[in-house]
PDB file of C-alpha atoms and ligand atoms in Angstrom:
ATOM      1  CA  MET L   1      72.789 -30.664 -31.896  1.00  0.00           C
ATOM      2  CA  ASN L   2      69.821 -32.029 -33.881  1.00  0.00           C
ATOM      3  CA  ILE L   3      70.291 -33.119 -37.479  1.00  0.00           C
ATOM      4  CA  ILE L   4      68.317 -34.836 -40.217  1.00  0.00           C
ATOM      5  CA  LEU L   5      70.045 -37.285 -42.563  1.00  0.00           C
ATOM      6  CA  LEU L   6      68.063 -37.174 -45.776  1.00  0.00           C
ATOM      7  CA  GLY L   7      68.495 -39.429 -48.792  1.00  0.00           C
ATOM      8  CA  PRO L   8      66.886 -42.230 -50.774  1.00  0.00           C
ATOM      9  CA  PRO L   9      66.982 -45.885 -49.644  1.00  0.00           C
ATOM     10  CA  GLY L  10      70.575 -47.110 -49.543  1.00  0.00           C
ATOM     11  CA  ALA L  11      72.101 -43.617 -49.521  1.00  0.00           C
ATOM     12  CA  GLY L  12      74.045 -44.429 -46.340  1.00  0.00           C
ATOM     13  CA  LYS L  13      71.907 -42.743 -43.677  1.00  0.00           C
ATOM     14  CA  GLY L  14      72.029 -45.643 -41.223  1.00  0.00           C
ATOM     15  CA  THR L  15      75.755 -46.227 -41.769  1.00  0.00           C
ATOM     16  CA  GLN L  16      76.617 -42.580 -41.116  1.00  0.00           C
ATOM     17  CA  ALA L  17      74.189 -42.262 -38.191  1.00  0.00           C
ATOM     18  CA  GLY L  18      75.873 -45.249 -36.531  1.00  0.00           C
ATOM     19  CA  LEU L  19      79.283 -43.594 -36.883  1.00  0.00           C
ATOM     20  CA  LEU L  20      77.998 -40.289 -35.461  1.00  0.00           C
ATOM     21  CA  VAL L  21      76.620 -42.189 -32.482  1.00  0.00           C
ATOM     22  CA  GLU L  22      80.057 -43.754 -31.908  1.00  0.00           C
ATOM     23  CA  HIS L  23      82.021 -40.523 -32.348  1.00  0.00           C
ATOM     24  CA  HIS L  24      79.735 -37.997 -30.662  1.00  0.00           C
ATOM     25  CA  GLY L  25      77.436 -39.930 -28.346  1.00  0.00           C
ATOM     26  CA  MET L  26      74.463 -38.646 -30.317  1.00  0.00           C
ATOM     27  CA  ARG L  27      71.321 -40.753 -30.531  1.00  0.00           C
ATOM     28  CA  GLN L  28      70.066 -42.302 -33.779  1.00  0.00           C
ATOM     29  CA  LEU L  29      66.312 -42.074 -34.269  1.00  0.00           C
ATOM     30  CA  SER L  30      65.505 -44.380 -37.168  1.00  0.00           C
ATOM     31  CA  THR L  31      61.788 -44.757 -37.829  1.00  0.00           C
ATOM     32  CA  GLY L  32      62.623 -47.750 -40.054  1.00  0.00           C
ATOM     33  CA  ASP L  33      64.372 -49.521 -37.136  1.00  0.00           C
ATOM     34  CA  MET L  34      61.519 -48.607 -34.775  1.00  0.00           C
ATOM     35  CA  LEU L  35      58.945 -49.962 -37.230  1.00  0.00           C
ATOM     36  CA  ARG L  36      60.906 -53.187 -37.794  1.00  0.00           C
ATOM     37  CA  ALA L  37      61.061 -53.683 -34.018  1.00  0.00           C
ATOM     38  CA  ALA L  38      57.284 -53.157 -33.835  1.00  0.00           C
ATOM     39  CA  VAL L  39      56.710 -55.670 -36.642  1.00  0.00           C
ATOM     40  CA  LYS L  40      58.912 -58.218 -34.859  1.00  0.00           C
ATOM     41  CA  ALA L  41      57.106 -57.667 -31.541  1.00  0.00           C
ATOM     42  CA  GLN L  42      53.731 -57.824 -33.333  1.00  0.00           C
ATOM     43  CA  THR L  43      52.483 -54.666 -31.635  1.00  0.00           C
ATOM     44  CA  PRO L  44      49.368 -52.954 -33.097  1.00  0.00           C
ATOM     45  CA  VAL L  45      51.665 -50.529 -34.943  1.00  0.00           C
ATOM     46  CA  GLY L  46      53.734 -53.438 -36.252  1.00  0.00           C
ATOM     47  CA  LEU L  47      50.677 -55.319 -37.474  1.00  0.00           C
ATOM     48  CA  GLU L  48      49.499 -52.241 -39.340  1.00  0.00           C
ATOM     49  CA  ALA L  49      52.917 -51.405 -40.809  1.00  0.00           C
ATOM     50  CA  LYS L  50      54.126 -54.835 -41.946  1.00  0.00           C
ATOM     51  CA  ALA L  51      52.399 -55.139 -45.334  1.00  0.00           C
ATOM     52  CA  VAL L  52      52.933 -51.460 -46.157  1.00  0.00           C
ATOM     53  CA  MET L  53      56.678 -51.828 -45.548  1.00  0.00           C
ATOM     54  CA  GLU L  54      56.888 -55.010 -47.596  1.00  0.00           C
ATOM     55  CA  ARG L  55      55.349 -53.152 -50.534  1.00  0.00           C
ATOM     56  CA  GLY L  56      57.843 -50.311 -50.124  1.00  0.00           C
ATOM     57  CA  GLU L  57      55.141 -47.737 -49.439  1.00  0.00           C
ATOM     58  CA  LEU L  58      55.070 -45.222 -46.598  1.00  0.00           C
ATOM     59  CA  VAL L  59      53.564 -45.946 -43.194  1.00  0.00           C
ATOM     60  CA  SER L  60      51.092 -43.308 -41.976  1.00  0.00           C
ATOM     61  CA  ASP L  61      52.412 -39.940 -40.818  1.00  0.00           C
ATOM     62  CA  ALA L  62      50.592 -40.213 -37.478  1.00  0.00           C
ATOM     63  CA  ILE L  63      52.285 -43.505 -36.595  1.00  0.00           C
ATOM     64  CA  VAL L  64      55.861 -42.435 -37.348  1.00  0.00           C
ATOM     65  CA  SER L  65      55.505 -38.988 -35.778  1.00  0.00           C
ATOM     66  CA  ALA L  66      54.195 -40.589 -32.570  1.00  0.00           C
ATOM     67  CA  LEU L  67      57.230 -42.924 -32.524  1.00  0.00           C
ATOM     68  CA  ILE L  68      59.594 -39.945 -32.818  1.00  0.00           C
ATOM     69  CA  ASP L  69      57.756 -37.951 -30.158  1.00  0.00           C
ATOM     70  CA  ASP L  70      57.970 -40.867 -27.695  1.00  0.00           C
ATOM     71  CA  GLU L  71      61.692 -41.371 -28.322  1.00  0.00           C
ATOM     72  CA  LEU L  72      62.497 -37.685 -27.824  1.00  0.00           C
ATOM     73  CA  ALA L  73      60.424 -37.585 -24.647  1.00  0.00           C
ATOM     74  CA  ALA L  74      62.559 -40.406 -23.236  1.00  0.00           C
ATOM     75  CA  MET L  75      65.896 -38.760 -24.175  1.00  0.00           C
ATOM     76  CA  GLY L  76      68.098 -36.539 -22.041  1.00  0.00           C
ATOM     77  CA  ALA L  77      67.918 -32.888 -23.146  1.00  0.00           C
ATOM     78  CA  ASP L  78      71.708 -32.785 -23.628  1.00  0.00           C
ATOM     79  CA  VAL L  79      71.825 -35.730 -26.058  1.00  0.00           C
ATOM     80  CA  GLY L  80      71.862 -34.764 -29.741  1.00  0.00           C
ATOM     81  CA  ALA L  81      69.391 -36.384 -32.111  1.00  0.00           C
ATOM     82  CA  ILE L  82      70.077 -37.795 -35.573  1.00  0.00           C
ATOM     83  CA  PHE L  83      66.851 -38.239 -37.510  1.00  0.00           C
ATOM     84  CA  ASP L  84      67.388 -41.129 -39.923  1.00  0.00           C
ATOM     85  CA  GLY L  85      64.551 -41.812 -42.347  1.00  0.00           C
ATOM     86  CA  TYR L  86      62.278 -39.187 -40.809  1.00  0.00           C
ATOM     87  CA  PRO L  87      60.703 -36.871 -41.887  1.00  0.00           C
ATOM     88  CA  ARG L  88      59.675 -38.420 -45.215  1.00  0.00           C
ATOM     89  CA  THR L  89      56.652 -36.252 -46.106  1.00  0.00           C
ATOM     90  CA  GLU L  90      55.653 -32.622 -45.803  1.00  0.00           C
ATOM     91  CA  ALA L  91      53.183 -33.515 -43.028  1.00  0.00           C
ATOM     92  CA  GLN L  92      55.992 -35.236 -41.089  1.00  0.00           C
ATOM     93  CA  ALA L  93      58.248 -32.203 -41.537  1.00  0.00           C
ATOM     94  CA  MET L  94      55.524 -30.018 -39.994  1.00  0.00           C
ATOM     95  CA  SER L  95      55.014 -32.487 -37.147  1.00  0.00           C
ATOM     96  CA  LEU L  96      58.754 -32.577 -36.483  1.00  0.00           C
ATOM     97  CA  ASP L  97      58.784 -28.786 -36.057  1.00  0.00           C
ATOM     98  CA  ALA L  98      56.040 -29.046 -33.458  1.00  0.00           C
ATOM     99  CA  ILE L  99      57.674 -32.013 -31.694  1.00  0.00           C
ATOM    100  CA  LEU L 100      61.075 -30.293 -31.548  1.00  0.00           C
ATOM    101  CA  ALA L 101      59.518 -27.113 -30.158  1.00  0.00           C
ATOM    102  CA  LYS L 102      57.702 -29.145 -27.524  1.00  0.00           C
ATOM    103  CA  HIS L 103      60.987 -30.726 -26.408  1.00  0.00           C
ATOM    104  CA  ASP L 104      62.910 -27.422 -26.560  1.00  0.00           C
ATOM    105  CA  ARG L 105      65.103 -28.476 -29.429  1.00  0.00           C
ATOM    106  CA  ALA L 106      66.108 -26.740 -32.646  1.00  0.00           C
ATOM    107  CA  LEU L 107      67.172 -28.230 -35.959  1.00  0.00           C
ATOM    108  CA  ASP L 108      70.801 -27.462 -36.829  1.00  0.00           C
ATOM    109  CA  PHE L 109      71.268 -29.157 -40.204  1.00  0.00           C
ATOM    110  CA  VAL L 110      69.538 -31.188 -42.860  1.00  0.00           C
ATOM    111  CA  ILE L 111      72.308 -33.205 -44.494  1.00  0.00           C
ATOM    112  CA  GLU L 112      71.346 -34.528 -47.907  1.00  0.00           C
ATOM    113  CA  LEU L 113      73.299 -37.583 -49.060  1.00  0.00           C
ATOM    114  CA  MET L 114      73.553 -37.362 -52.847  1.00  0.00           C
ATOM    115  CA  VAL L 115      73.697 -40.771 -54.543  1.00  0.00           C
ATOM    116  CA  ASP L 116      72.887 -41.861 -58.080  1.00  0.00           C
ATOM    117  CA  GLU L 117      69.975 -44.140 -58.571  1.00  0.00           C
ATOM    118  CA  GLU L 118      71.699 -47.172 -60.123  1.00  0.00           C
ATOM    119  CA  ALA L 119      74.123 -47.332 -57.201  1.00  0.00           C
ATOM    120  CA  LEU L 120      71.184 -47.460 -54.789  1.00  0.00           C
ATOM    121  CA  VAL L 121      69.817 -50.717 -56.166  1.00  0.00           C
ATOM    122  CA  ASP L 122      73.283 -52.248 -55.757  1.00  0.00           C
ATOM    123  CA  ARG L 123      73.603 -50.829 -52.238  1.00  0.00           C
ATOM    124  CA  VAL L 124      70.251 -52.144 -51.107  1.00  0.00           C
ATOM    125  CA  GLU L 125      70.528 -55.568 -52.759  1.00  0.00           C
ATOM    126  CA  GLY L 126      73.929 -56.177 -51.146  1.00  0.00           C
ATOM    127  CA  ARG L 127      72.915 -54.922 -47.707  1.00  0.00           C
ATOM    128  CA  TYR L 128      72.824 -57.151 -44.622  1.00  0.00           C
ATOM    129  CA  THR L 129      73.150 -56.647 -40.862  1.00  0.00           C
ATOM    130  CA  CYS L 130      74.414 -58.523 -37.818  1.00  0.00           C
ATOM    131  CA  ALA L 131      71.473 -60.339 -36.211  1.00  0.00           C
ATOM    132  CA  SER L 132      72.848 -59.686 -32.705  1.00  0.00           C
ATOM    133  CA  CYS L 133      73.988 -56.046 -32.716  1.00  0.00           C
ATOM    134  CA  GLY L 134      72.531 -54.628 -35.937  1.00  0.00           C
ATOM    135  CA  GLU L 135      75.879 -53.500 -37.407  1.00  0.00           C
ATOM    136  CA  GLY L 136      75.448 -52.878 -41.138  1.00  0.00           C
ATOM    137  CA  TYR L 137      77.438 -54.664 -43.847  1.00  0.00           C
ATOM    138  CA  HIS L 138      77.518 -54.981 -47.616  1.00  0.00           C
ATOM    139  CA  ASP L 139      78.370 -57.961 -49.850  1.00  0.00           C
ATOM    140  CA  ARG L 140      80.950 -55.924 -51.731  1.00  0.00           C
ATOM    141  CA  HIS L 141      81.448 -52.509 -50.092  1.00  0.00           C
ATOM    142  CA  LYS L 142      81.702 -53.362 -46.405  1.00  0.00           C
ATOM    143  CA  GLN L 143      82.640 -56.912 -45.474  1.00  0.00           C
ATOM    144  CA  PRO L 144      83.561 -58.027 -41.954  1.00  0.00           C
ATOM    145  CA  ALA L 145      87.335 -58.336 -41.337  1.00  0.00           C
ATOM    146  CA  VAL L 146      86.862 -62.063 -40.680  1.00  0.00           C
ATOM    147  CA  ASP L 147      84.427 -63.721 -43.062  1.00  0.00           C
ATOM    148  CA  GLY L 148      81.112 -64.508 -41.335  1.00  0.00           C
ATOM    149  CA  VAL L 149      82.023 -62.846 -38.013  1.00  0.00           C
ATOM    150  CA  CYS L 150      80.654 -59.448 -36.956  1.00  0.00           C
ATOM    151  CA  ASP L 151      83.472 -56.893 -36.372  1.00  0.00           C
ATOM    152  CA  LYS L 152      81.560 -55.263 -33.579  1.00  0.00           C
ATOM    153  CA  CYS L 153      80.185 -58.105 -31.429  1.00  0.00           C
ATOM    154  CA  GLY L 154      81.634 -61.357 -32.805  1.00  0.00           C
ATOM    155  CA  GLY L 155      78.148 -62.553 -33.804  1.00  0.00           C
ATOM    156  CA  THR L 156      77.946 -65.106 -36.619  1.00  0.00           C
ATOM    157  CA  GLU L 157      74.300 -64.711 -37.636  1.00  0.00           C
ATOM    158  CA  PHE L 158      73.314 -62.130 -40.203  1.00  0.00           C
ATOM    159  CA  LYS L 159      70.030 -61.071 -41.734  1.00  0.00           C
ATOM    160  CA  ARG L 160      68.582 -59.342 -44.761  1.00  0.00           C
ATOM    161  CA  ARG L 161      65.484 -57.171 -44.959  1.00  0.00           C
ATOM    162  CA  PRO L 162      62.463 -58.546 -46.832  1.00  0.00           C
ATOM    163  CA  ASP L 163      62.035 -55.178 -48.580  1.00  0.00           C
ATOM    164  CA  ASP L 164      65.636 -55.068 -49.870  1.00  0.00           C
ATOM    165  CA  ASN L 165      64.896 -56.479 -53.314  1.00  0.00           C
ATOM    166  CA  ALA L 166      65.168 -54.738 -56.694  1.00  0.00           C
ATOM    167  CA  GLU L 167      61.400 -54.470 -57.228  1.00  0.00           C
ATOM    168  CA  THR L 168      60.532 -52.974 -53.822  1.00  0.00           C
ATOM    169  CA  VAL L 169      63.515 -50.646 -54.042  1.00  0.00           C
ATOM    170  CA  ARG L 170      62.007 -49.102 -57.176  1.00  0.00           C
ATOM    171  CA  THR L 171      58.772 -48.390 -55.285  1.00  0.00           C
ATOM    172  CA  ARG L 172      60.716 -46.959 -52.337  1.00  0.00           C
ATOM    173  CA  MET L 173      62.699 -44.753 -54.696  1.00  0.00           C
ATOM    174  CA  ALA L 174      59.497 -43.525 -56.351  1.00  0.00           C
ATOM    175  CA  GLU L 175      58.073 -42.723 -52.902  1.00  0.00           C
ATOM    176  CA  TYR L 176      61.250 -40.794 -52.099  1.00  0.00           C
ATOM    177  CA  ARG L 177      61.035 -38.765 -55.297  1.00  0.00           C
ATOM    178  CA  ALA L 178      57.315 -38.049 -54.985  1.00  0.00           C
ATOM    179  CA  LYS L 179      56.971 -37.379 -51.252  1.00  0.00           C
ATOM    180  CA  THR L 180      60.347 -36.919 -49.548  1.00  0.00           C
ATOM    181  CA  ALA L 181      62.489 -34.910 -51.977  1.00  0.00           C
ATOM    182  CA  PRO L 182      59.779 -32.166 -52.060  1.00  0.00           C
ATOM    183  CA  ILE L 183      60.419 -31.351 -48.381  1.00  0.00           C
ATOM    184  CA  LEU L 184      63.937 -30.090 -49.185  1.00  0.00           C
ATOM    185  CA  PRO L 185      62.814 -26.580 -50.269  1.00  0.00           C
ATOM    186  CA  PHE L 186      61.057 -26.235 -46.897  1.00  0.00           C
ATOM    187  CA  TYR L 187      64.436 -26.564 -45.155  1.00  0.00           C
ATOM    188  CA  GLU L 188      66.364 -24.740 -47.900  1.00  0.00           C
ATOM    189  CA  ALA L 189      64.293 -21.653 -47.162  1.00  0.00           C
ATOM    190  CA  ARG L 190      65.772 -21.750 -43.653  1.00  0.00           C
ATOM    191  CA  GLY L 191      69.327 -22.077 -44.961  1.00  0.00           C
ATOM    192  CA  ILE L 192      70.089 -25.316 -43.100  1.00  0.00           C
ATOM    193  CA  VAL L 193      70.498 -27.789 -45.990  1.00  0.00           C
ATOM    194  CA  GLN L 194      74.009 -29.145 -46.618  1.00  0.00           C
ATOM    195  CA  ARG L 195      74.770 -31.518 -49.491  1.00  0.00           C
ATOM    196  CA  VAL L 196      77.301 -34.318 -49.156  1.00  0.00           C
ATOM    197  CA  ASP L 197      78.576 -36.670 -51.886  1.00  0.00           C
ATOM    198  CA  GLY L 198      77.157 -40.033 -50.831  1.00  0.00           C
ATOM    199  CA  MET L 199      78.992 -41.873 -53.646  1.00  0.00           C
ATOM    200  CA  ALA L 200      82.355 -41.386 -51.921  1.00  0.00           C
ATOM    201  CA  PRO L 201      83.833 -44.144 -49.707  1.00  0.00           C
ATOM    202  CA  ILE L 202      82.148 -44.447 -46.294  1.00  0.00           C
ATOM    203  CA  GLU L 203      84.982 -42.721 -44.386  1.00  0.00           C
ATOM    204  CA  ASP L 204      85.037 -39.799 -46.842  1.00  0.00           C
ATOM    205  CA  VAL L 205      81.305 -39.289 -46.404  1.00  0.00           C
ATOM    206  CA  THR L 206      81.834 -39.275 -42.635  1.00  0.00           C
ATOM    207  CA  ALA L 207      84.594 -36.670 -42.992  1.00  0.00           C
ATOM    208  CA  ALA L 208      82.316 -34.460 -45.087  1.00  0.00           C
ATOM    209  CA  ILE L 209      79.538 -34.714 -42.488  1.00  0.00           C
ATOM    210  CA  GLU L 210      81.992 -33.943 -39.670  1.00  0.00           C
ATOM    211  CA  LYS L 211      82.990 -30.820 -41.577  1.00  0.00           C
ATOM    212  CA  VAL L 212      79.369 -29.700 -41.707  1.00  0.00           C
ATOM    213  CA  LEU L 213      78.886 -30.326 -37.976  1.00  0.00           C
ATOM    214  CA  ALA L 214      82.074 -28.406 -37.168  1.00  0.00           C
ATOM    215  CA  SER L 215      80.705 -25.389 -39.061  1.00  0.00           C
ATOM    216  CA  ALA L 216      77.884 -24.944 -36.521  1.00  0.00           C
TER     217      ALA L 216
HETATM  218  P1  LIG P 301      65.737 -47.050 -46.093  1.00  0.00           P
HETATM  219  O1  LIG P 301      66.708 -46.319 -45.215  1.00  0.00           O
HETATM  220  O2  LIG P 301      66.356 -48.190 -46.808  1.00  0.00           O
HETATM  221  O3  LIG P 301      64.941 -46.153 -46.966  1.00  0.00           O
HETATM  222  P2  LIG P 301      64.042 -47.411 -43.721  1.00  0.00           P
HETATM  223  O4  LIG P 301      64.564 -48.450 -42.815  1.00  0.00           O
HETATM  224  O5  LIG P 301      64.241 -45.992 -43.357  1.00  0.00           O
HETATM  225  O6  LIG P 301      64.605 -47.728 -45.183  1.00  0.00           O
HETATM  226  O7  LIG P 301      62.483 -47.629 -43.940  1.00  0.00           O
HETATM  227  C1  LIG P 301      61.953 -48.896 -44.286  1.00  0.00           C
HETATM  228  C2  LIG P 301      60.454 -48.762 -44.521  1.00  0.00           C
HETATM  229  O8  LIG P 301      59.808 -48.356 -43.302  1.00  0.00           O
HETATM  230  C3  LIG P 301      60.036 -47.719 -45.553  1.00  0.00           C
HETATM  231  O9  LIG P 301      60.051 -48.222 -46.878  1.00  0.00           O
HETATM  232  C4  LIG P 301      58.616 -47.373 -45.078  1.00  0.00           C
HETATM  233  O10 LIG P 301      57.687 -48.387 -45.444  1.00  0.00           O
HETATM  234  C5  LIG P 301      58.770 -47.423 -43.567  1.00  0.00           C
HETATM  235  N1  LIG P 301      59.166 -46.107 -42.995  1.00  0.00           N
HETATM  236  C6  LIG P 301      60.329 -45.822 -42.339  1.00  0.00           C
HETATM  237  N2  LIG P 301      60.362 -44.526 -41.955  1.00  0.00           N
HETATM  238  C7  LIG P 301      59.182 -43.983 -42.374  1.00  0.00           C
HETATM  239  C8  LIG P 301      58.626 -42.676 -42.311  1.00  0.00           C
HETATM  240  N3  LIG P 301      59.282 -41.646 -41.733  1.00  0.00           N
HETATM  241  N4  LIG P 301      57.390 -42.488 -42.856  1.00  0.00           N
HETATM  242  C9  LIG P 301      56.707 -43.485 -43.433  1.00  0.00           C
HETATM  243  N5  LIG P 301      57.189 -44.737 -43.555  1.00  0.00           N
HETATM  244  C10 LIG P 301      58.412 -44.985 -43.032  1.00  0.00           C
HETATM  245  P1  LIG P 302      70.208 -46.142 -45.726  1.00  0.00           P
HETATM  246  O1  LIG P 302      70.139 -46.154 -44.223  1.00  0.00           O
HETATM  247  O2  LIG P 302      70.308 -44.760 -46.294  1.00  0.00           O
HETATM  248  O3  LIG P 302      69.112 -46.928 -46.370  1.00  0.00           O
HETATM  249  P2  LIG P 302      72.607 -47.807 -45.355  1.00  0.00           P
HETATM  250  O4  LIG P 302      73.437 -47.004 -44.429  1.00  0.00           O
HETATM  251  O5  LIG P 302      71.912 -48.999 -44.802  1.00  0.00           O
HETATM  252  O6  LIG P 302      71.567 -46.864 -46.150  1.00  0.00           O
HETATM  253  O7  LIG P 302      73.539 -48.274 -46.561  1.00  0.00           O
HETATM  254  C1  LIG P 302      73.068 -49.154 -47.584  1.00  0.00           C
HETATM  255  C2  LIG P 302      74.138 -50.198 -47.925  1.00  0.00           C
HETATM  256  O8  LIG P 302      75.227 -49.551 -48.582  1.00  0.00           O
HETATM  257  C3  LIG P 302      74.746 -50.893 -46.699  1.00  0.00           C
HETATM  258  O9  LIG P 302      74.989 -52.247 -47.029  1.00  0.00           O
HETATM  259  C4  LIG P 302      76.046 -50.132 -46.448  1.00  0.00           C
HETATM  260  O10 LIG P 302      77.051 -50.996 -45.868  1.00  0.00           O
HETATM  261  C5  LIG P 302      76.447 -49.671 -47.853  1.00  0.00           C
HETATM  262  N1  LIG P 302      77.064 -48.335 -47.856  1.00  0.00           N
HETATM  263  C6  LIG P 302      76.763 -47.285 -47.051  1.00  0.00           C
HETATM  264  N2  LIG P 302      77.508 -46.197 -47.375  1.00  0.00           N
HETATM  265  C7  LIG P 302      78.294 -46.583 -48.431  1.00  0.00           C
HETATM  266  C8  LIG P 302      79.291 -45.905 -49.225  1.00  0.00           C
HETATM  267  N3  LIG P 302      79.610 -44.616 -49.005  1.00  0.00           N
HETATM  268  N4  LIG P 302      79.874 -46.614 -50.220  1.00  0.00           N
HETATM  269  C9  LIG P 302      79.545 -47.919 -50.450  1.00  0.00           C
HETATM  270  N5  LIG P 302      78.634 -48.600 -49.745  1.00  0.00           N
HETATM  271  C10 LIG P 302      77.990 -47.952 -48.738  1.00  0.00           C
HETATM  272 ZN1  LIG P 303      77.315 -57.727 -34.347  1.00  0.00          ZN
END
């Protein structure tokens, strides 16, 4: 199975992708995570992407599509893919079609996480992750069972993204509205878009996504 999780920043794409990986052994392909790794490693891609990401703008289509192509090439054919944060533009949606065809894969669902805009600022401003394993947390909505200790790996260091501030979030939301939301009709025409209420508690969102996957 190959699915796209679509939604604005903070909608819950990464959280739900992580749970699908745990439950179904699918693979999460997050262009945001790949780009952050490139920035950290100071690769040519990272050096080019850093300032763009800090402004909340979109990195070039060619760069992100190449990242996705490389990841799929390295994956077993029987492992399902969850596209998280990709595609984000019409050009990327076209590239994804070509990349999937090349790797003999077909898109099963585009799952749109519906969230209202004010909640997104709160989601993004309260977001942090475990520095060791990357598990996602939130100041109010998802705290570790033991304060300051990661549930998953026991790590005690956490980090926040430089672009998770109210001002940059507004730019990222504007980018979503202008460039990403317009790709929905492209997939709607194929009858593969499913909408899920992203304002529900995390486990309810997961249940709704599971229901979609079971309908395949
Ligand atoms: P979020 O899920 O909060 O929207 P991501 O981690 O997906 O954030 O992306 C962080 C940043 O990385 C984006 O604001 C953008 O600069 C860049 N980025 C990630 N994925 C893409 C993509 N598919 N196309 C262009 N830029 C991207
Ligand atoms: P995205 O990948 O779409 O940018 P994340 O999965 O990182 O979004 O979620 C953003 C923040 O909101 C995280 O801190 C996460 O713990 C929290 N979160 C995710 N889903 C929910 C939910 N359904 N209700 C409340 N908080 C959530
Ligand atoms: Zn951890």
